[in-house]
Amino acid sequence: ETGVTQTPRHLVMGMTNKKSLKCEQHLGHNAMYWYKQSAKKPLELMFVYNFKEQTENNSVPSRFSPECPNSSHLFLHLHTLQPEDSALYLCASSQDSGRIETQYFGPGTRLLVL
Amino acid sequence: DQQVKQNSPSLSVQEGRISILNCDYTNSMFDYFLWYKKYPAEGPTFLISISSIKDKNEDGRFTVFLNKSAKHLSLHIVPSQPGDSAVYFCAASAQYSGAGSYQLTFGKGTKLSVIP
C-alpha cells in the first residue's frame, strides 16, 4: 500500500451514532491533516498534527474529535453529528507542518448524516 | 471572506490547445502556491508549485506563473489532453503565528473539460 489511504470510503450515519474515520500514510511523513469539503465550498482545514502533537484546531465543533496515536495514523471520531456535517472528509500528510511543503491527500471519506 | 479565489467554475478547451486556469489571492502573507488536480471519487493530487521568490515554474506540459504585484497566479497546460479533464484547485500557504504550522488555503476549484 502506498500514499495516503482512508477508510471507509463512504459512510452513512444517524445523528445519534458514533463512528470513526481512519487515515494511514505510508510516506514516512510526520504531519497529518484533516480537511472538510462541503458542496460548493473550498477545502477547509480542520486539524493539524505534527509529530503526533495537535498544532491546529480551526474552531471545529467538539462533535469532531481527532486522534493521532503515531505519525502514520490519524483518526476522526464522530458523535452526534448534524446533517450539515455531510461532506467529503480528506486526510493529508506532509513531511513537517512547520515547513513550507507539499501536502499529499488521501481519496477521502464521503459522509452522509441523516 | 475568501482569500483564494478561482472565479471560473468551469472551462472547456479543445484537445491540443492551451488551457489557462486562473487564481487570485488577497493575503500578502502567502509565500508558496500549489495547484492540485482532482478526479471524481479521488483525493486531490499535487500537480505543481511555485515559491513567492519566483515568477515561473515549469514541469513538462504544466507551467505556473506568479504575479505578486497583482496577487494573481495562473496554470498553463500545453497541449491539453482529454486526460487533463478534472477539477483544478489553487492553494496558497502561509505560516500562521499560532503554533507555527504552515496551512493551505484553497480556492473552490475550476472544472476543466478537454474536448477530443
Tab-separated table of C-alpha atoms in Angstrom:
chain	number	residue	atom	x	y	z
A	1	GLU	CA	0.000	0.000	0.000
A	2	THR	CA	1.375	3.377	-0.950
A	3	GLY	CA	0.499	7.011	-0.372
A	4	VAL	CA	-2.363	8.034	1.874
A	5	THR	CA	-5.290	5.677	2.449
A	6	GLN	CA	-8.639	6.389	4.092
A	7	THR	CA	-11.373	4.110	5.364
A	8	PRO	CA	-14.250	3.860	4.976
A	9	ARG	CA	-14.696	5.479	1.574
A	10	HIS	CA	-18.395	6.030	2.186
A	11	LEU	CA	-20.319	6.343	5.456
A	12	VAL	CA	-23.976	6.931	6.271
A	13	MET	CA	-24.809	7.622	9.898
A	14	GLY	CA	-27.663	8.863	12.006
A	15	MET	CA	-27.375	11.881	14.255
A	16	THR	CA	-27.110	9.726	17.376
A	17	ASN	CA	-24.436	7.370	16.029
A	18	LYS	CA	-20.767	7.275	16.886
A	19	LYS	CA	-18.320	6.422	14.118
A	20	SER	CA	-14.652	6.903	13.303
A	21	LEU	CA	-12.779	7.759	10.147
A	22	LYS	CA	-9.312	6.333	9.687
A	23	CYS	CA	-6.346	7.635	7.752
A	24	GLU	CA	-2.977	5.982	7.224
A	25	GLN	CA	0.036	7.372	5.395
A	26	HIS	CA	2.872	5.264	4.006
A	27	LEU	CA	5.121	8.170	3.034
A	28	GLY	CA	7.214	8.469	6.179
A	29	HIS	CA	5.736	11.896	6.918
A	30	ASN	CA	5.419	13.496	10.330
A	31	ALA	CA	2.475	15.836	9.796
A	32	MET	CA	-1.126	14.830	9.180
A	33	TYR	CA	-4.204	16.915	8.458
A	34	TRP	CA	-7.997	16.629	8.364
A	35	TYR	CA	-9.912	18.712	5.819
A	36	LYS	CA	-13.622	19.058	5.126
A	37	GLN	CA	-15.015	19.728	1.675
A	38	SER	CA	-18.679	20.707	1.556
A	39	ALA	CA	-20.597	21.169	-1.669
A	40	LYS	CA	-19.694	24.381	-3.491
A	41	LYS	CA	-17.144	25.365	-0.819
A	42	PRO	CA	-13.340	25.263	-0.752
A	43	LEU	CA	-11.499	22.680	1.282
A	44	GLU	CA	-11.462	23.757	4.916
A	45	LEU	CA	-8.659	22.776	7.242
A	46	MET	CA	-9.943	21.181	10.467
A	47	PHE	CA	-6.950	19.840	12.390
A	48	VAL	CA	-3.174	19.588	12.095
A	49	TYR	CA	-0.901	17.129	13.858
A	50	ASN	CA	2.868	17.430	13.727
A	51	PHE	CA	4.978	14.662	15.267
A	52	LYS	CA	1.794	13.329	16.948
A	53	GLU	CA	1.032	16.654	18.634
A	54	GLN	CA	-2.042	18.653	17.667
A	55	THR	CA	-0.854	22.044	16.477
A	56	GLU	CA	-4.018	23.480	14.964
A	57	ASN	CA	-7.743	23.247	15.635
A	58	ASN	CA	-9.572	25.612	13.340
A	59	SER	CA	-12.602	26.225	15.550
A	60	VAL	CA	-14.014	22.789	14.865
A	61	PRO	CA	-17.080	21.767	16.943
A	62	SER	CA	-16.386	19.258	19.688
A	63	ARG	CA	-18.563	16.645	17.985
A	64	PHE	CA	-15.446	16.058	15.851
A	65	SER	CA	-12.614	14.574	17.894
A	66	PRO	CA	-9.236	13.803	16.269
A	67	GLU	CA	-6.725	11.252	17.481
A	68	CYS	CA	-3.163	10.707	16.293
A	69	PRO	CA	-1.597	7.672	18.005
A	70	ASN	CA	1.537	7.814	15.845
A	71	SER	CA	2.863	9.704	12.832
A	72	SER	CA	1.363	7.205	10.387
A	73	HIS	CA	-2.205	7.068	11.667
A	74	LEU	CA	-4.898	9.654	12.147
A	75	PHE	CA	-8.479	9.178	13.255
A	76	LEU	CA	-11.512	11.417	13.298
A	77	HIS	CA	-14.100	10.329	15.863
A	78	LEU	CA	-17.622	11.473	15.108
A	79	HIS	CA	-20.565	11.701	17.511
A	80	THR	CA	-23.955	13.407	17.497
A	81	LEU	CA	-23.330	14.932	14.086
A	82	GLN	CA	-25.747	17.206	12.260
A	83	PRO	CA	-26.996	16.871	8.673
A	84	GLU	CA	-24.887	19.914	7.707
A	85	ASP	CA	-21.799	17.885	8.598
A	86	SER	CA	-22.391	15.787	5.487
A	87	ALA	CA	-19.330	16.348	3.336
A	88	LEU	CA	-16.182	14.816	1.906
A	89	TYR	CA	-13.546	14.423	4.626
A	90	LEU	CA	-9.998	14.380	3.349
A	91	CYS	CA	-6.834	13.394	5.129
A	92	ALA	CA	-3.428	14.683	4.033
A	93	SER	CA	0.167	14.330	5.129
A	94	SER	CA	3.432	16.197	4.689
A	95	GLN	CA	6.963	15.855	5.975
A	96	ASP	CA	6.665	18.572	8.621
A	97	SER	CA	3.893	21.123	9.093
A	98	GLY	CA	6.433	23.660	10.349
A	99	ARG	CA	7.966	23.936	6.877
A	100	ILE	CA	6.600	25.022	3.510
A	101	GLU	CA	5.861	21.708	1.848
A	102	THR	CA	3.512	19.882	-0.421
A	103	GLN	CA	0.677	18.011	1.212
A	104	TYR	CA	-0.437	14.656	-0.174
A	105	PHE	CA	-4.074	13.708	0.049
A	106	GLY	CA	-5.994	10.503	0.543
A	107	PRO	CA	-9.105	9.657	-1.509
A	108	GLY	CA	-11.492	10.926	1.150
A	109	THR	CA	-14.497	9.592	3.045
A	110	ARG	CA	-17.882	10.670	1.729
A	111	LEU	CA	-20.056	11.153	4.828
A	112	LEU	CA	-23.827	11.456	4.853
A	113	VAL	CA	-25.574	12.332	8.120
A	114	LEU	CA	-29.278	11.558	8.209
B	1	ASP	CA	-14.048	36.221	3.165
B	2	GLN	CA	-12.331	34.051	0.567
B	3	GLN	CA	-8.596	34.608	0.475
B	4	VAL	CA	-8.039	32.426	-2.600
B	5	LYS	CA	-10.426	32.854	-5.489
B	6	GLN	CA	-10.925	30.874	-8.650
B	7	ASN	CA	-13.536	32.909	-10.433
B	8	SER	CA	-14.191	30.483	-13.276
B	9	PRO	CA	-16.094	27.421	-12.062
B	10	SER	CA	-15.584	25.699	-15.407
B	11	LEU	CA	-13.508	25.836	-18.579
B	12	SER	CA	-13.766	23.931	-21.866
B	13	VAL	CA	-10.803	23.617	-24.202
B	14	GLN	CA	-10.176	21.741	-27.428
B	15	GLU	CA	-7.607	18.959	-27.307
B	16	GLY	CA	-4.158	20.221	-28.324
B	17	ARG	CA	-4.905	23.815	-27.371
B	18	ILE	CA	-3.706	25.706	-24.315
B	19	SER	CA	-5.688	25.624	-21.063
B	20	ILE	CA	-5.258	28.617	-18.770
B	21	LEU	CA	-6.619	28.391	-15.242
B	22	ASN	CA	-6.557	31.496	-13.098
B	23	CYS	CA	-6.350	32.148	-9.389
B	24	ASP	CA	-6.364	35.377	-7.360
B	25	TYR	CA	-5.446	35.841	-3.719
B	26	THR	CA	-5.806	38.610	-1.206
B	27	ASN	CA	-3.430	37.717	1.627
B	28	SER	CA	0.037	39.196	1.053
B	29	MET	CA	1.453	36.765	3.644
B	30	PHE	CA	1.054	33.839	1.258
B	31	ASP	CA	4.504	32.710	0.176
B	32	TYR	CA	4.022	29.359	-1.519
B	33	PHE	CA	1.421	28.380	-4.084
B	34	LEU	CA	0.302	24.998	-5.334
B	35	TRP	CA	-2.013	23.531	-7.918
B	36	TYR	CA	-3.848	20.281	-7.295
B	37	LYS	CA	-5.855	18.187	-9.708
B	38	LYS	CA	-8.848	16.148	-8.591
B	39	TYR	CA	-10.682	13.391	-10.416
B	40	PRO	CA	-14.132	12.271	-9.225
B	41	ALA	CA	-14.026	9.860	-6.268
B	42	GLU	CA	-10.330	10.584	-5.667
B	43	GLY	CA	-8.438	12.948	-3.393
B	44	PRO	CA	-6.578	15.991	-4.773
B	45	THR	CA	-3.285	15.126	-6.452
B	46	PHE	CA	-0.367	17.553	-6.291
B	47	LEU	CA	0.496	18.964	-9.699
B	48	ILE	CA	2.958	21.837	-9.469
B	49	SER	CA	4.039	24.544	-7.046
B	50	ILE	CA	5.822	27.878	-7.002
B	51	SER	CA	7.589	29.845	-4.326
B	52	SER	CA	6.938	33.561	-3.964
B	53	ILE	CA	10.573	34.290	-4.887
B	54	LYS	CA	9.943	33.020	-8.414
B	55	ASP	CA	7.587	34.152	-11.138
B	56	LYS	CA	7.521	30.976	-13.210
B	57	ASN	CA	7.871	27.250	-12.719
B	58	GLU	CA	7.625	24.662	-15.450
B	59	ASP	CA	7.138	20.897	-15.356
B	60	GLY	CA	6.525	19.239	-18.679
B	61	ARG	CA	3.231	20.437	-20.104
B	62	PHE	CA	2.418	22.416	-16.958
B	63	THR	CA	3.643	25.925	-16.204
B	64	VAL	CA	2.632	28.102	-13.287
B	65	PHE	CA	3.064	31.866	-13.451
B	66	LEU	CA	3.019	34.121	-10.401
B	67	ASN	CA	2.403	37.874	-10.497
B	68	LYS	CA	2.919	39.050	-6.937
B	69	SER	CA	2.037	42.667	-7.572
B	70	ALA	CA	-1.325	41.636	-8.983
B	71	LYS	CA	-1.718	38.797	-6.454
B	72	HIS	CA	-2.504	36.501	-9.339
B	73	LEU	CA	-1.303	33.125	-10.494
B	74	SER	CA	-2.172	31.009	-13.447
B	75	LEU	CA	-1.668	27.434	-14.592
B	76	HIS	CA	-0.978	26.811	-18.269
B	77	ILE	CA	-1.396	23.338	-19.759
B	78	VAL	CA	0.066	22.920	-23.240
B	79	PRO	CA	-1.002	20.921	-25.146
B	80	SER	CA	-4.221	19.996	-23.370
B	81	GLN	CA	-5.198	16.325	-23.404
B	82	PRO	CA	-8.536	14.635	-22.645
B	83	GLY	CA	-6.930	13.022	-19.572
B	84	ASP	CA	-6.419	16.507	-18.146
B	85	SER	CA	-10.170	16.809	-17.639
B	86	ALA	CA	-10.555	17.236	-13.875
B	87	VAL	CA	-11.167	19.867	-11.201
B	88	TYR	CA	-8.114	22.047	-10.570
B	89	PHE	CA	-7.606	23.641	-7.174
B	90	CYS	CA	-5.327	26.551	-6.452
B	91	ALA	CA	-3.884	26.643	-2.925
B	92	ALA	CA	-1.734	29.125	-1.045
B	93	SER	CA	0.406	28.600	2.019
B	94	ALA	CA	1.356	30.878	4.868
B	95	GLN	CA	2.764	30.329	8.315
B	96	TYR	CA	0.226	31.245	10.935
B	97	SER	CA	1.591	32.539	14.182
B	98	GLY	CA	-0.394	30.217	16.455
B	99	ALA	CA	1.810	27.165	16.613
B	100	GLY	CA	3.926	27.789	13.554
B	101	SER	CA	2.114	25.422	11.209
B	102	TYR	CA	2.017	26.207	7.521
B	103	GLN	CA	-1.581	25.999	6.398
B	104	LEU	CA	-3.020	25.679	2.932
B	105	THR	CA	-5.936	27.866	1.878
B	106	PHE	CA	-7.786	26.519	-1.141
B	107	GLY	CA	-9.887	28.035	-3.888
B	108	LYS	CA	-13.216	26.476	-4.866
B	109	GLY	CA	-11.754	24.867	-7.974
B	110	THR	CA	-12.198	25.097	-11.731
B	111	LYS	CA	-13.575	22.154	-13.677
B	112	LEU	CA	-11.573	21.706	-16.870
B	113	SER	CA	-13.058	19.760	-19.752
B	114	VAL	CA	-10.746	18.936	-22.646
B	115	ILE	CA	-12.767	18.085	-25.723
B	116	PRO	CA	-11.285	15.496	-28.113
